[in-house]
Amino acid sequence: MYIWFNGKLMDRQSASLSLQDRGVLYGDGLFETFRVEKGTPMLEDAHLNRLRQGACLLRFAQVPEPEELKRGIRELLRANRVRSGYLRITLTRGIGGFGQPLHRLTDISVWMEAREHPLDLSRYEQGVQAVVTSIRRNPYSPLTRVKSLNYLESVLARDEAAEAGVEEGIFRTVDGDVSETASANLFLVQDGCVVTPDVSRGLLPGIVRSWVLDTCTQRGWAWETRAVSVEELMKADEAFLTNSTWGPFPLVAVDGRSIGSGKPGPVTREWISRWRKVAAGDSAE
Ligand SMILES: Cc1ncc(COP(=O)(O)O)c(C=O)c1O
């Protein structure tokens, strides 16, 4: 297994990170996870843009050039022979003491890993169940808007979900509205309209979330971004989650109560099939 580390392809075993790296000490860094299909990273530019924007927001003194990353991605996918799987880029601010001015920390670390990991199609047939967790998202925190290495709220939310015997944990905001889940954005369908919490609800502006909203705009389909209550989610006709690993996938129950029929709904199924067409390289989608 190869990884791409600071510009070079190398054996995974021979790469090492300092114990003083700020990514390890403070979660001071960012990551991106891409779906790879047919040996090609999906929505590559959108991911690289978000990485860049996140690095600006977190005041990184340096960010790798997208062209360099793209070259690295191609080399890595070829070296590991990934056709259907995922690729992760991790960026840390490198070595530097706490309180050191951030503009002086120019020695960043960046590495990429890629693995073959075909999708488990049963997830789309059965859907996932979730619980509303005790963790509240802070809409004013800069961290919710970037894919930072500080992923502990998601780790805890997933653990609450596992204790309840389900797969996903839903975050509310401090005001009690629905925000997102531990690893995905959340959509509901009401009378054919696709509704998702707006970004001011302390959520990650997901790449697949944007793809859904852009597709709706292009096709003239009804969509809204606004405040969503837990009650409204429970009463929705159907609901689905989105992330880059899975694309859109059905959310069929929350806190033990079925959403709609308790099975993946027709609108959700259409989004799944549209995503599969994009993954298959159908440019019409
Ligand atoms: C907390 C959280 N929200 C939303 C998403 C979905 O984002 P994307 O569609 O960019 O994968 C993720 C993806 O991992 C996530 O971790």
PDB file of C-alpha atoms and ligand atoms in Angstrom:
ATOM      1  CA  MET A   1       0.000   0.000   0.000  1.00  0.00           C
ATOM      2  CA  TYR A   2       1.366   3.372  -1.057  1.00  0.00           C
ATOM      3  CA  ILE A   3       0.640   6.792   0.355  1.00  0.00           C
ATOM      4  CA  TRP A   4       1.495  10.212  -1.054  1.00  0.00           C
ATOM      5  CA  PHE A   5       3.358  12.158   1.623  1.00  0.00           C
ATOM      6  CA  ASN A   6       4.533  15.762   1.210  1.00  0.00           C
ATOM      7  CA  GLY A   7       4.817  15.424  -2.540  1.00  0.00           C
ATOM      8  CA  LYS A   8       6.230  11.890  -2.759  1.00  0.00           C
ATOM      9  CA  LEU A   9       4.748   8.495  -3.286  1.00  0.00           C
ATOM     10  CA  MET A  10       6.071   6.098  -0.643  1.00  0.00           C
ATOM     11  CA  ASP A  11       5.400   2.847   1.093  1.00  0.00           C
ATOM     12  CA  ARG A  12       2.842   3.368   3.894  1.00  0.00           C
ATOM     13  CA  GLN A  13       5.177   1.768   6.469  1.00  0.00           C
ATOM     14  CA  SER A  14       7.996   4.215   5.802  1.00  0.00           C
ATOM     15  CA  ALA A  15       5.972   7.430   6.328  1.00  0.00           C
ATOM     16  CA  SER A  16       6.027   9.000   9.794  1.00  0.00           C
ATOM     17  CA  LEU A  17       4.661  12.103  11.469  1.00  0.00           C
ATOM     18  CA  SER A  18       6.322  13.978  14.348  1.00  0.00           C
ATOM     19  CA  LEU A  19       4.864  13.634  17.842  1.00  0.00           C
ATOM     20  CA  GLN A  20       5.007  17.437  17.885  1.00  0.00           C
ATOM     21  CA  ASP A  21       2.810  17.832  14.845  1.00  0.00           C
ATOM     22  CA  ARG A  22      -0.036  20.214  15.632  1.00  0.00           C
ATOM     23  CA  GLY A  23      -2.486  17.889  13.906  1.00  0.00           C
ATOM     24  CA  VAL A  24      -1.799  15.343  16.662  1.00  0.00           C
ATOM     25  CA  LEU A  25      -1.514  17.846  19.523  1.00  0.00           C
ATOM     26  CA  TYR A  26      -4.422  20.170  18.750  1.00  0.00           C
ATOM     27  CA  GLY A  27      -6.398  18.637  15.907  1.00  0.00           C
ATOM     28  CA  ASP A  28      -4.920  21.546  13.948  1.00  0.00           C
ATOM     29  CA  GLY A  29      -5.632  20.501  10.398  1.00  0.00           C
ATOM     30  CA  LEU A  30      -8.173  19.597   7.758  1.00  0.00           C
ATOM     31  CA  PHE A  31      -9.177  16.609   5.695  1.00  0.00           C
ATOM     32  CA  GLU A  32     -11.235  15.688   2.657  1.00  0.00           C
ATOM     33  CA  THR A  33     -12.704  12.311   1.750  1.00  0.00           C
ATOM     34  CA  PHE A  34     -13.476  11.682  -1.928  1.00  0.00           C
ATOM     35  CA  ARG A  35     -15.416   8.832  -3.498  1.00  0.00           C
ATOM     36  CA  VAL A  36     -13.468   7.172  -6.299  1.00  0.00           C
ATOM     37  CA  GLU A  37     -15.369   5.421  -9.089  1.00  0.00           C
ATOM     38  CA  LYS A  38     -13.902   4.033 -12.319  1.00  0.00           C
ATOM     39  CA  GLY A  39     -10.521   5.088 -10.977  1.00  0.00           C
ATOM     40  CA  THR A  40     -11.601   8.763 -10.952  1.00  0.00           C
ATOM     41  CA  PRO A  41     -12.222  10.992  -7.916  1.00  0.00           C
ATOM     42  CA  MET A  42     -15.798  12.304  -7.926  1.00  0.00           C
ATOM     43  CA  LEU A  43     -16.374  16.088  -7.694  1.00  0.00           C
ATOM     44  CA  GLU A  44     -12.624  16.617  -7.353  1.00  0.00           C
ATOM     45  CA  ASP A  45     -12.609  20.391  -7.889  1.00  0.00           C
ATOM     46  CA  ALA A  46     -15.324  20.929  -5.297  1.00  0.00           C
ATOM     47  CA  HIS A  47     -13.306  18.985  -2.699  1.00  0.00           C
ATOM     48  CA  LEU A  48     -10.068  20.808  -3.494  1.00  0.00           C
ATOM     49  CA  ASN A  49     -11.868  24.170  -3.305  1.00  0.00           C
ATOM     50  CA  ARG A  50     -13.332  23.337   0.087  1.00  0.00           C
ATOM     51  CA  LEU A  51      -9.893  22.285   1.342  1.00  0.00           C
ATOM     52  CA  ARG A  52      -8.474  25.612   0.193  1.00  0.00           C
ATOM     53  CA  GLN A  53     -11.307  27.647   1.675  1.00  0.00           C
ATOM     54  CA  GLY A  54     -11.015  25.750   4.969  1.00  0.00           C
ATOM     55  CA  ALA A  55      -7.268  26.408   5.064  1.00  0.00           C
ATOM     56  CA  CYS A  56      -7.923  30.138   4.516  1.00  0.00           C
ATOM     57  CA  LEU A  57     -10.535  30.204   7.256  1.00  0.00           C
ATOM     58  CA  LEU A  58      -8.119  28.474   9.652  1.00  0.00           C
ATOM     59  CA  ARG A  59      -5.352  30.917   8.600  1.00  0.00           C
ATOM     60  CA  PHE A  60      -2.944  28.391   7.145  1.00  0.00           C
ATOM     61  CA  ALA A  61       0.222  30.169   5.984  1.00  0.00           C
ATOM     62  CA  GLN A  62       0.475  27.755   3.054  1.00  0.00           C
ATOM     63  CA  VAL A  63      -1.822  25.464   1.117  1.00  0.00           C
ATOM     64  CA  PRO A  64      -0.676  22.936  -1.487  1.00  0.00           C
ATOM     65  CA  GLU A  65      -1.534  23.945  -5.040  1.00  0.00           C
ATOM     66  CA  PRO A  66      -4.588  22.130  -6.467  1.00  0.00           C
ATOM     67  CA  GLU A  67      -2.571  21.093  -9.533  1.00  0.00           C
ATOM     68  CA  GLU A  68       0.064  19.427  -7.336  1.00  0.00           C
ATOM     69  CA  LEU A  69      -2.655  17.614  -5.396  1.00  0.00           C
ATOM     70  CA  LYS A  70      -4.352  16.509  -8.607  1.00  0.00           C
ATOM     71  CA  ARG A  71      -1.085  15.040  -9.877  1.00  0.00           C
ATOM     72  CA  GLY A  72      -0.612  13.265  -6.540  1.00  0.00           C
ATOM     73  CA  ILE A  73      -4.159  11.899  -6.655  1.00  0.00           C
ATOM     74  CA  ARG A  74      -3.577  10.385 -10.128  1.00  0.00           C
ATOM     75  CA  GLU A  75      -0.243   8.812  -9.069  1.00  0.00           C
ATOM     76  CA  LEU A  76      -1.701   7.371  -5.884  1.00  0.00           C
ATOM     77  CA  LEU A  77      -4.825   5.898  -7.475  1.00  0.00           C
ATOM     78  CA  ARG A  78      -2.676   4.276 -10.130  1.00  0.00           C
ATOM     79  CA  ALA A  79      -0.122   2.938  -7.624  1.00  0.00           C
ATOM     80  CA  ASN A  80      -2.791   1.412  -5.369  1.00  0.00           C
ATOM     81  CA  ARG A  81      -4.965   0.328  -8.318  1.00  0.00           C
ATOM     82  CA  VAL A  82      -8.090   1.893  -6.869  1.00  0.00           C
ATOM     83  CA  ARG A  83     -11.151   1.624  -9.129  1.00  0.00           C
ATOM     84  CA  SER A  84     -14.037   1.823  -6.651  1.00  0.00           C
ATOM     85  CA  GLY A  85     -13.107   3.130  -3.242  1.00  0.00           C
ATOM     86  CA  TYR A  86     -12.105   6.288  -1.444  1.00  0.00           C
ATOM     87  CA  LEU A  87      -9.274   8.749  -1.146  1.00  0.00           C
ATOM     88  CA  ARG A  88      -8.482  10.915   1.864  1.00  0.00           C
ATOM     89  CA  ILE A  89      -6.299  14.023   1.943  1.00  0.00           C
ATOM     90  CA  THR A  90      -5.058  15.169   5.358  1.00  0.00           C
ATOM     91  CA  LEU A  91      -3.428  18.548   5.935  1.00  0.00           C
ATOM     92  CA  THR A  92      -1.855  19.621   9.238  1.00  0.00           C
ATOM     93  CA  ARG A  93      -0.149  22.832  10.291  1.00  0.00           C
ATOM     94  CA  GLY A  94       3.026  20.854  11.014  1.00  0.00           C
ATOM     95  CA  ILE A  95       5.347  21.394  13.969  1.00  0.00           C
ATOM     96  CA  GLY A  96       4.989  24.497  16.107  1.00  0.00           C
ATOM     97  CA  GLY A  97       4.264  25.491  19.708  1.00  0.00           C
ATOM     98  CA  PHE A  98       0.879  26.623  20.915  1.00  0.00           C
ATOM     99  CA  GLY A  99       0.601  30.410  20.662  1.00  0.00           C
ATOM    100  CA  GLN A 100       3.181  30.720  17.913  1.00  0.00           C
ATOM    101  CA  PRO A 101       1.898  33.186  15.263  1.00  0.00           C
ATOM    102  CA  LEU A 102       0.169  31.119  12.607  1.00  0.00           C
ATOM    103  CA  HIS A 103       1.653  33.025   9.655  1.00  0.00           C
ATOM    104  CA  ARG A 104       5.125  31.717  10.674  1.00  0.00           C
ATOM    105  CA  LEU A 105       4.057  28.072  10.477  1.00  0.00           C
ATOM    106  CA  THR A 106       4.853  27.377   6.863  1.00  0.00           C
ATOM    107  CA  ASP A 107       6.082  23.780   7.186  1.00  0.00           C
ATOM    108  CA  ILE A 108       2.720  22.087   6.739  1.00  0.00           C
ATOM    109  CA  SER A 109       2.262  18.339   6.303  1.00  0.00           C
ATOM    110  CA  VAL A 110       0.001  16.883   3.665  1.00  0.00           C
ATOM    111  CA  TRP A 111      -0.635  13.278   2.813  1.00  0.00           C
ATOM    112  CA  MET A 112      -3.106  11.179   0.865  1.00  0.00           C
ATOM    113  CA  GLU A 113      -4.311   7.628   1.258  1.00  0.00           C
ATOM    114  CA  ALA A 114      -6.485   5.685  -1.173  1.00  0.00           C
ATOM    115  CA  ARG A 115      -8.103   2.271  -0.871  1.00  0.00           C
ATOM    116  CA  GLU A 116     -10.308   0.000  -2.890  1.00  0.00           C
ATOM    117  CA  HIS A 117     -13.663  -0.208  -1.081  1.00  0.00           C
ATOM    118  CA  PRO A 118     -16.709  -1.035  -3.217  1.00  0.00           C
ATOM    119  CA  LEU A 119     -20.067   0.186  -1.875  1.00  0.00           C
ATOM    120  CA  ASP A 120     -22.263  -2.099   0.203  1.00  0.00           C
ATOM    121  CA  LEU A 121     -25.481  -1.811  -1.803  1.00  0.00           C
ATOM    122  CA  SER A 122     -27.688  -3.193   0.983  1.00  0.00           C
ATOM    123  CA  ARG A 123     -27.413   0.149   2.784  1.00  0.00           C
ATOM    124  CA  TYR A 124     -29.419   1.790  -0.010  1.00  0.00           C
ATOM    125  CA  GLU A 125     -32.105  -0.898   0.162  1.00  0.00           C
ATOM    126  CA  GLN A 126     -32.531  -0.931   3.929  1.00  0.00           C
ATOM    127  CA  GLY A 127     -31.647   2.649   4.782  1.00  0.00           C
ATOM    128  CA  VAL A 128     -30.142   3.746   8.084  1.00  0.00           C
ATOM    129  CA  GLN A 129     -31.670   4.550  11.435  1.00  0.00           C
ATOM    130  CA  ALA A 130     -30.583   7.441  13.633  1.00  0.00           C
ATOM    131  CA  VAL A 131     -31.046   8.887  17.088  1.00  0.00           C
ATOM    132  CA  VAL A 132     -31.071  12.537  18.107  1.00  0.00           C
ATOM    133  CA  THR A 133     -27.908  12.880  20.214  1.00  0.00           C
ATOM    134  CA  SER A 134     -27.261  15.051  23.272  1.00  0.00           C
ATOM    135  CA  ILE A 135     -24.589  17.005  21.364  1.00  0.00           C
ATOM    136  CA  ARG A 136     -25.486  20.479  20.141  1.00  0.00           C
ATOM    137  CA  ARG A 137     -23.766  22.209  17.240  1.00  0.00           C
ATOM    138  CA  ASN A 138     -22.641  25.784  17.799  1.00  0.00           C
ATOM    139  CA  PRO A 139     -23.597  27.774  14.663  1.00  0.00           C
ATOM    140  CA  TYR A 140     -21.043  30.478  15.553  1.00  0.00           C
ATOM    141  CA  SER A 141     -18.084  28.094  15.689  1.00  0.00           C
ATOM    142  CA  PRO A 142     -15.779  28.316  12.653  1.00  0.00           C
ATOM    143  CA  LEU A 143     -15.089  24.589  13.126  1.00  0.00           C
ATOM    144  CA  THR A 144     -18.512  23.373  12.016  1.00  0.00           C
ATOM    145  CA  ARG A 145     -18.069  24.980   8.596  1.00  0.00           C
ATOM    146  CA  VAL A 146     -14.748  23.279   7.806  1.00  0.00           C
ATOM    147  CA  LYS A 147     -13.767  19.621   7.685  1.00  0.00           C
ATOM    148  CA  SER A 148     -11.310  19.934  10.547  1.00  0.00           C
ATOM    149  CA  LEU A 149      -9.278  17.171  12.152  1.00  0.00           C
ATOM    150  CA  ASN A 150     -11.142  17.919  15.377  1.00  0.00           C
ATOM    151  CA  TYR A 151     -13.837  15.339  14.745  1.00  0.00           C
ATOM    152  CA  LEU A 152     -14.658  14.542  18.354  1.00  0.00           C
ATOM    153  CA  GLU A 153     -18.276  15.687  18.301  1.00  0.00           C
ATOM    154  CA  SER A 154     -18.873  13.226  15.478  1.00  0.00           C
ATOM    155  CA  VAL A 155     -16.967  10.490  17.309  1.00  0.00           C
ATOM    156  CA  LEU A 156     -19.141  10.999  20.405  1.00  0.00           C
ATOM    157  CA  ALA A 157     -22.364  11.232  18.390  1.00  0.00           C
ATOM    158  CA  ARG A 158     -21.542   7.951  16.653  1.00  0.00           C
ATOM    159  CA  ASP A 159     -20.942   6.326  20.017  1.00  0.00           C
ATOM    160  CA  GLU A 160     -24.323   7.520  21.338  1.00  0.00           C
ATOM    161  CA  ALA A 161     -25.881   6.070  18.179  1.00  0.00           C
ATOM    162  CA  ALA A 162     -24.063   2.740  18.634  1.00  0.00           C
ATOM    163  CA  GLU A 163     -25.247   2.546  22.253  1.00  0.00           C
ATOM    164  CA  ALA A 164     -28.804   3.003  20.998  1.00  0.00           C
ATOM    165  CA  GLY A 165     -28.219   0.210  18.457  1.00  0.00           C
ATOM    166  CA  VAL A 166     -28.403   2.439  15.368  1.00  0.00           C
ATOM    167  CA  GLU A 167     -25.924   3.749  12.842  1.00  0.00           C
ATOM    168  CA  GLU A 168     -26.217   7.524  12.826  1.00  0.00           C
ATOM    169  CA  GLY A 169     -26.374  10.311  15.382  1.00  0.00           C
ATOM    170  CA  ILE A 170     -28.211  13.565  14.631  1.00  0.00           C
ATOM    171  CA  PHE A 171     -26.911  16.898  15.959  1.00  0.00           C
ATOM    172  CA  ARG A 172     -29.254  19.691  16.912  1.00  0.00           C
ATOM    173  CA  THR A 173     -28.121  23.286  17.203  1.00  0.00           C
ATOM    174  CA  VAL A 174     -28.053  25.076  20.556  1.00  0.00           C
ATOM    175  CA  ASP A 175     -31.572  26.328  19.621  1.00  0.00           C
ATOM    176  CA  GLY A 176     -32.886  22.791  19.166  1.00  0.00           C
ATOM    177  CA  ASP A 177     -33.203  22.764  15.361  1.00  0.00           C
ATOM    178  CA  VAL A 178     -31.841  19.906  13.266  1.00  0.00           C
ATOM    179  CA  SER A 179     -28.300  20.566  12.016  1.00  0.00           C
ATOM    180  CA  GLU A 180     -26.745  17.451  10.409  1.00  0.00           C
ATOM    181  CA  THR A 181     -25.546  13.988  11.454  1.00  0.00           C
ATOM    182  CA  ALA A 182     -22.165  12.759  12.661  1.00  0.00           C
ATOM    183  CA  SER A 183     -21.024  12.081   9.104  1.00  0.00           C
ATOM    184  CA  ALA A 184     -23.600  13.462   6.679  1.00  0.00           C
ATOM    185  CA  ASN A 185     -25.966  16.268   5.735  1.00  0.00           C
ATOM    186  CA  LEU A 186     -29.662  15.677   6.211  1.00  0.00           C
ATOM    187  CA  PHE A 187     -32.561  16.228   3.796  1.00  0.00           C
ATOM    188  CA  LEU A 188     -36.280  15.724   4.135  1.00  0.00           C
ATOM    189  CA  VAL A 189     -38.911  15.542   1.446  1.00  0.00           C
ATOM    190  CA  GLN A 190     -42.232  17.332   2.013  1.00  0.00           C
ATOM    191  CA  ASP A 191     -44.863  17.306  -0.749  1.00  0.00           C
ATOM    192  CA  GLY A 192     -42.120  16.753  -3.343  1.00  0.00           C
ATOM    193  CA  CYS A 193     -39.988  19.654  -2.062  1.00  0.00           C
ATOM    194  CA  VAL A 194     -36.441  18.841  -0.932  1.00  0.00           C
ATOM    195  CA  VAL A 195     -35.649  20.637   2.359  1.00  0.00           C
ATOM    196  CA  THR A 196     -32.329  20.828   4.203  1.00  0.00           C
ATOM    197  CA  PRO A 197     -31.118  22.926   7.164  1.00  0.00           C
ATOM    198  CA  ASP A 198     -29.334  26.084   6.024  1.00  0.00           C
ATOM    199  CA  VAL A 199     -25.616  26.563   6.713  1.00  0.00           C
ATOM    200  CA  SER A 200     -26.300  28.960   9.578  1.00  0.00           C
ATOM    201  CA  ARG A 201     -27.376  25.854  11.581  1.00  0.00           C
ATOM    202  CA  GLY A 202     -23.745  24.967  12.305  1.00  0.00           C
ATOM    203  CA  LEU A 203     -23.220  22.314   9.656  1.00  0.00           C
ATOM    204  CA  LEU A 204     -20.583  21.312   7.156  1.00  0.00           C
ATOM    205  CA  PRO A 205     -21.524  22.595   3.684  1.00  0.00           C
ATOM    206  CA  GLY A 206     -21.257  19.146   2.139  1.00  0.00           C
ATOM    207  CA  ILE A 207     -20.109  18.551  -1.414  1.00  0.00           C
ATOM    208  CA  VAL A 208     -22.990  16.145  -2.101  1.00  0.00           C
ATOM    209  CA  ARG A 209     -25.441  18.544  -0.378  1.00  0.00           C
ATOM    210  CA  SER A 210     -24.364  21.245  -2.863  1.00  0.00           C
ATOM    211  CA  TRP A 211     -24.662  18.786  -5.755  1.00  0.00           C
ATOM    212  CA  VAL A 212     -28.275  18.004  -4.724  1.00  0.00           C
ATOM    213  CA  LEU A 213     -29.187  21.696  -4.402  1.00  0.00           C
ATOM    214  CA  ASP A 214     -27.425  22.659  -7.652  1.00  0.00           C
ATOM    215  CA  THR A 215     -29.164  19.828  -9.503  1.00  0.00           C
ATOM    216  CA  CYS A 216     -32.555  20.999  -8.162  1.00  0.00           C
ATOM    217  CA  THR A 217     -31.801  24.561  -9.308  1.00  0.00           C
ATOM    218  CA  GLN A 218     -30.691  23.453 -12.778  1.00  0.00           C
ATOM    219  CA  ARG A 219     -33.789  21.302 -13.263  1.00  0.00           C
ATOM    220  CA  GLY A 220     -36.240  23.772 -11.738  1.00  0.00           C
ATOM    221  CA  TRP A 221     -37.198  21.363  -8.907  1.00  0.00           C
ATOM    222  CA  ALA A 222     -38.497  22.720  -5.597  1.00  0.00           C
ATOM    223  CA  TRP A 223     -35.957  23.021  -2.763  1.00  0.00           C
ATOM    224  CA  GLU A 224     -35.528  25.041   0.415  1.00  0.00           C
ATOM    225  CA  THR A 225     -32.765  25.633   2.944  1.00  0.00           C
ATOM    226  CA  ARG A 226     -34.170  26.744   6.297  1.00  0.00           C
ATOM    227  CA  ALA A 227     -34.671  25.835   9.946  1.00  0.00           C
ATOM    228  CA  VAL A 228     -35.952  22.268  10.393  1.00  0.00           C
ATOM    229  CA  SER A 229     -37.377  21.020  13.693  1.00  0.00           C
ATOM    230  CA  VAL A 230     -37.072  17.427  14.932  1.00  0.00           C
ATOM    231  CA  GLU A 231     -40.889  17.219  14.866  1.00  0.00           C
ATOM    232  CA  GLU A 232     -40.932  18.202  11.192  1.00  0.00           C
ATOM    233  CA  LEU A 233     -38.265  15.623  10.373  1.00  0.00           C
ATOM    234  CA  MET A 234     -40.323  12.899  12.074  1.00  0.00           C
ATOM    235  CA  LYS A 235     -43.395  13.875  10.027  1.00  0.00           C
ATOM    236  CA  ALA A 236     -41.609  14.142   6.659  1.00  0.00           C
ATOM    237  CA  ASP A 237     -42.739  12.039   3.690  1.00  0.00           C
ATOM    238  CA  GLU A 238     -39.190  10.703   3.459  1.00  0.00           C
ATOM    239  CA  ALA A 239     -35.664  11.646   4.468  1.00  0.00           C
ATOM    240  CA  PHE A 240     -32.170  10.984   3.201  1.00  0.00           C
ATOM    241  CA  LEU A 241     -28.571  11.687   4.162  1.00  0.00           C
ATOM    242  CA  THR A 242     -25.682  12.701   1.913  1.00  0.00           C
ATOM    243  CA  ASN A 243     -21.929  12.373   2.104  1.00  0.00           C
ATOM    244  CA  SER A 244     -19.100  11.777  -0.315  1.00  0.00           C
ATOM    245  CA  THR A 245     -18.531   8.181   0.723  1.00  0.00           C
ATOM    246  CA  TRP A 246     -22.125   7.071   0.048  1.00  0.00           C
ATOM    247  CA  GLY A 247     -23.723   9.829  -2.014  1.00  0.00           C
ATOM    248  CA  PRO A 248     -27.416  10.064  -1.053  1.00  0.00           C
ATOM    249  CA  PHE A 249     -28.752   7.232   1.168  1.00  0.00           C
ATOM    250  CA  PRO A 250     -32.091   6.702   2.937  1.00  0.00           C
ATOM    251  CA  LEU A 251     -32.794   7.705   6.549  1.00  0.00           C
ATOM    252  CA  VAL A 252     -35.744   5.516   7.524  1.00  0.00           C
ATOM    253  CA  ALA A 253     -36.219   6.024  11.280  1.00  0.00           C
ATOM    254  CA  VAL A 254     -35.334   8.506  14.028  1.00  0.00           C
ATOM    255  CA  ASP A 255     -35.488   7.664  17.743  1.00  0.00           C
ATOM    256  CA  GLY A 256     -37.269   4.430  16.872  1.00  0.00           C
ATOM    257  CA  ARG A 257     -40.042   6.165  14.871  1.00  0.00           C
ATOM    258  CA  SER A 258     -40.362   5.433  11.158  1.00  0.00           C
ATOM    259  CA  ILE A 259     -40.122   8.306   8.727  1.00  0.00           C
ATOM    260  CA  GLY A 260     -42.855   8.031   6.095  1.00  0.00           C
ATOM    261  CA  SER A 261     -43.326   4.351   5.230  1.00  0.00           C
ATOM    262  CA  GLY A 262     -40.157   3.382   7.121  1.00  0.00           C
ATOM    263  CA  LYS A 263     -38.643   2.304   3.793  1.00  0.00           C
ATOM    264  CA  PRO A 264     -36.551   4.235   1.266  1.00  0.00           C
ATOM    265  CA  GLY A 265     -38.980   6.607  -0.489  1.00  0.00           C
ATOM    266  CA  PRO A 266     -39.351   7.245  -4.249  1.00  0.00           C
ATOM    267  CA  VAL A 267     -37.641  10.667  -4.218  1.00  0.00           C
ATOM    268  CA  THR A 268     -34.695   9.231  -2.272  1.00  0.00           C
ATOM    269  CA  ARG A 269     -34.415   6.364  -4.739  1.00  0.00           C
ATOM    270  CA  GLU A 270     -34.279   8.831  -7.603  1.00  0.00           C
ATOM    271  CA  TRP A 271     -31.409  10.706  -5.940  1.00  0.00           C
ATOM    272  CA  ILE A 272     -29.534   7.451  -5.407  1.00  0.00           C
ATOM    273  CA  SER A 273     -29.930   6.490  -9.057  1.00  0.00           C
ATOM    274  CA  ARG A 274     -28.868   9.986 -10.209  1.00  0.00           C
ATOM    275  CA  TRP A 275     -25.743   9.708  -8.057  1.00  0.00           C
ATOM    276  CA  ARG A 276     -24.935   6.290  -9.511  1.00  0.00           C
ATOM    277  CA  LYS A 277     -25.105   7.809 -12.990  1.00  0.00           C
ATOM    278  CA  VAL A 278     -22.628  10.515 -11.966  1.00  0.00           C
ATOM    279  CA  ALA A 279     -20.376   7.795 -10.508  1.00  0.00           C
ATOM    280  CA  ALA A 280     -20.623   5.918 -13.805  1.00  0.00           C
ATOM    281  CA  GLY A 281     -19.428   9.058 -15.609  1.00  0.00           C
ATOM    282  CA  ASP A 282     -22.768  10.087 -17.129  1.00  0.00           C
ATOM    283  CA  SER A 283     -22.178  13.795 -17.727  1.00  0.00           C
ATOM    284  CA  ALA A 284     -25.906  14.470 -18.216  1.00  0.00           C
ATOM    285  CA  GLU A 285     -26.423  14.151 -14.442  1.00  0.00           C
TER     286      GLU A 285
HETATM  287  C1  LIG B   1     -20.200  16.184   9.875  1.00  0.00           C
HETATM  288  C2  LIG B   1     -20.370  16.000   8.402  1.00  0.00           C
HETATM  289  N1  LIG B   1     -21.371  16.625   7.776  1.00  0.00           N
HETATM  290  C3  LIG B   1     -21.582  16.476   6.451  1.00  0.00           C
HETATM  291  C4  LIG B   1     -20.755  15.653   5.685  1.00  0.00           C
HETATM  292  C5  LIG B   1     -21.026  15.490   4.206  1.00  0.00           C
HETATM  293  O1  LIG B   1     -20.078  16.199   3.473  1.00  0.00           O
HETATM  294  P1  LIG B   1     -19.617  15.756   2.000  1.00  0.00           P
HETATM  295  O2  LIG B   1     -20.869  15.680   1.163  1.00  0.00           O
HETATM  296  O3  LIG B   1     -18.739  16.854   1.587  1.00  0.00           O
HETATM  297  O4  LIG B   1     -18.922  14.447   2.126  1.00  0.00           O
HETATM  298  C6  LIG B   1     -19.702  14.994   6.296  1.00  0.00           C
HETATM  299  C7  LIG B   1     -18.813  14.141   5.499  1.00  0.00           C
HETATM  300  O5  LIG B   1     -17.992  13.435   5.986  1.00  0.00           O
HETATM  301  C8  LIG B   1     -19.493  15.178   7.681  1.00  0.00           C
HETATM  302  O6  LIG B   1     -18.491  14.554   8.304  1.00  0.00           O
END
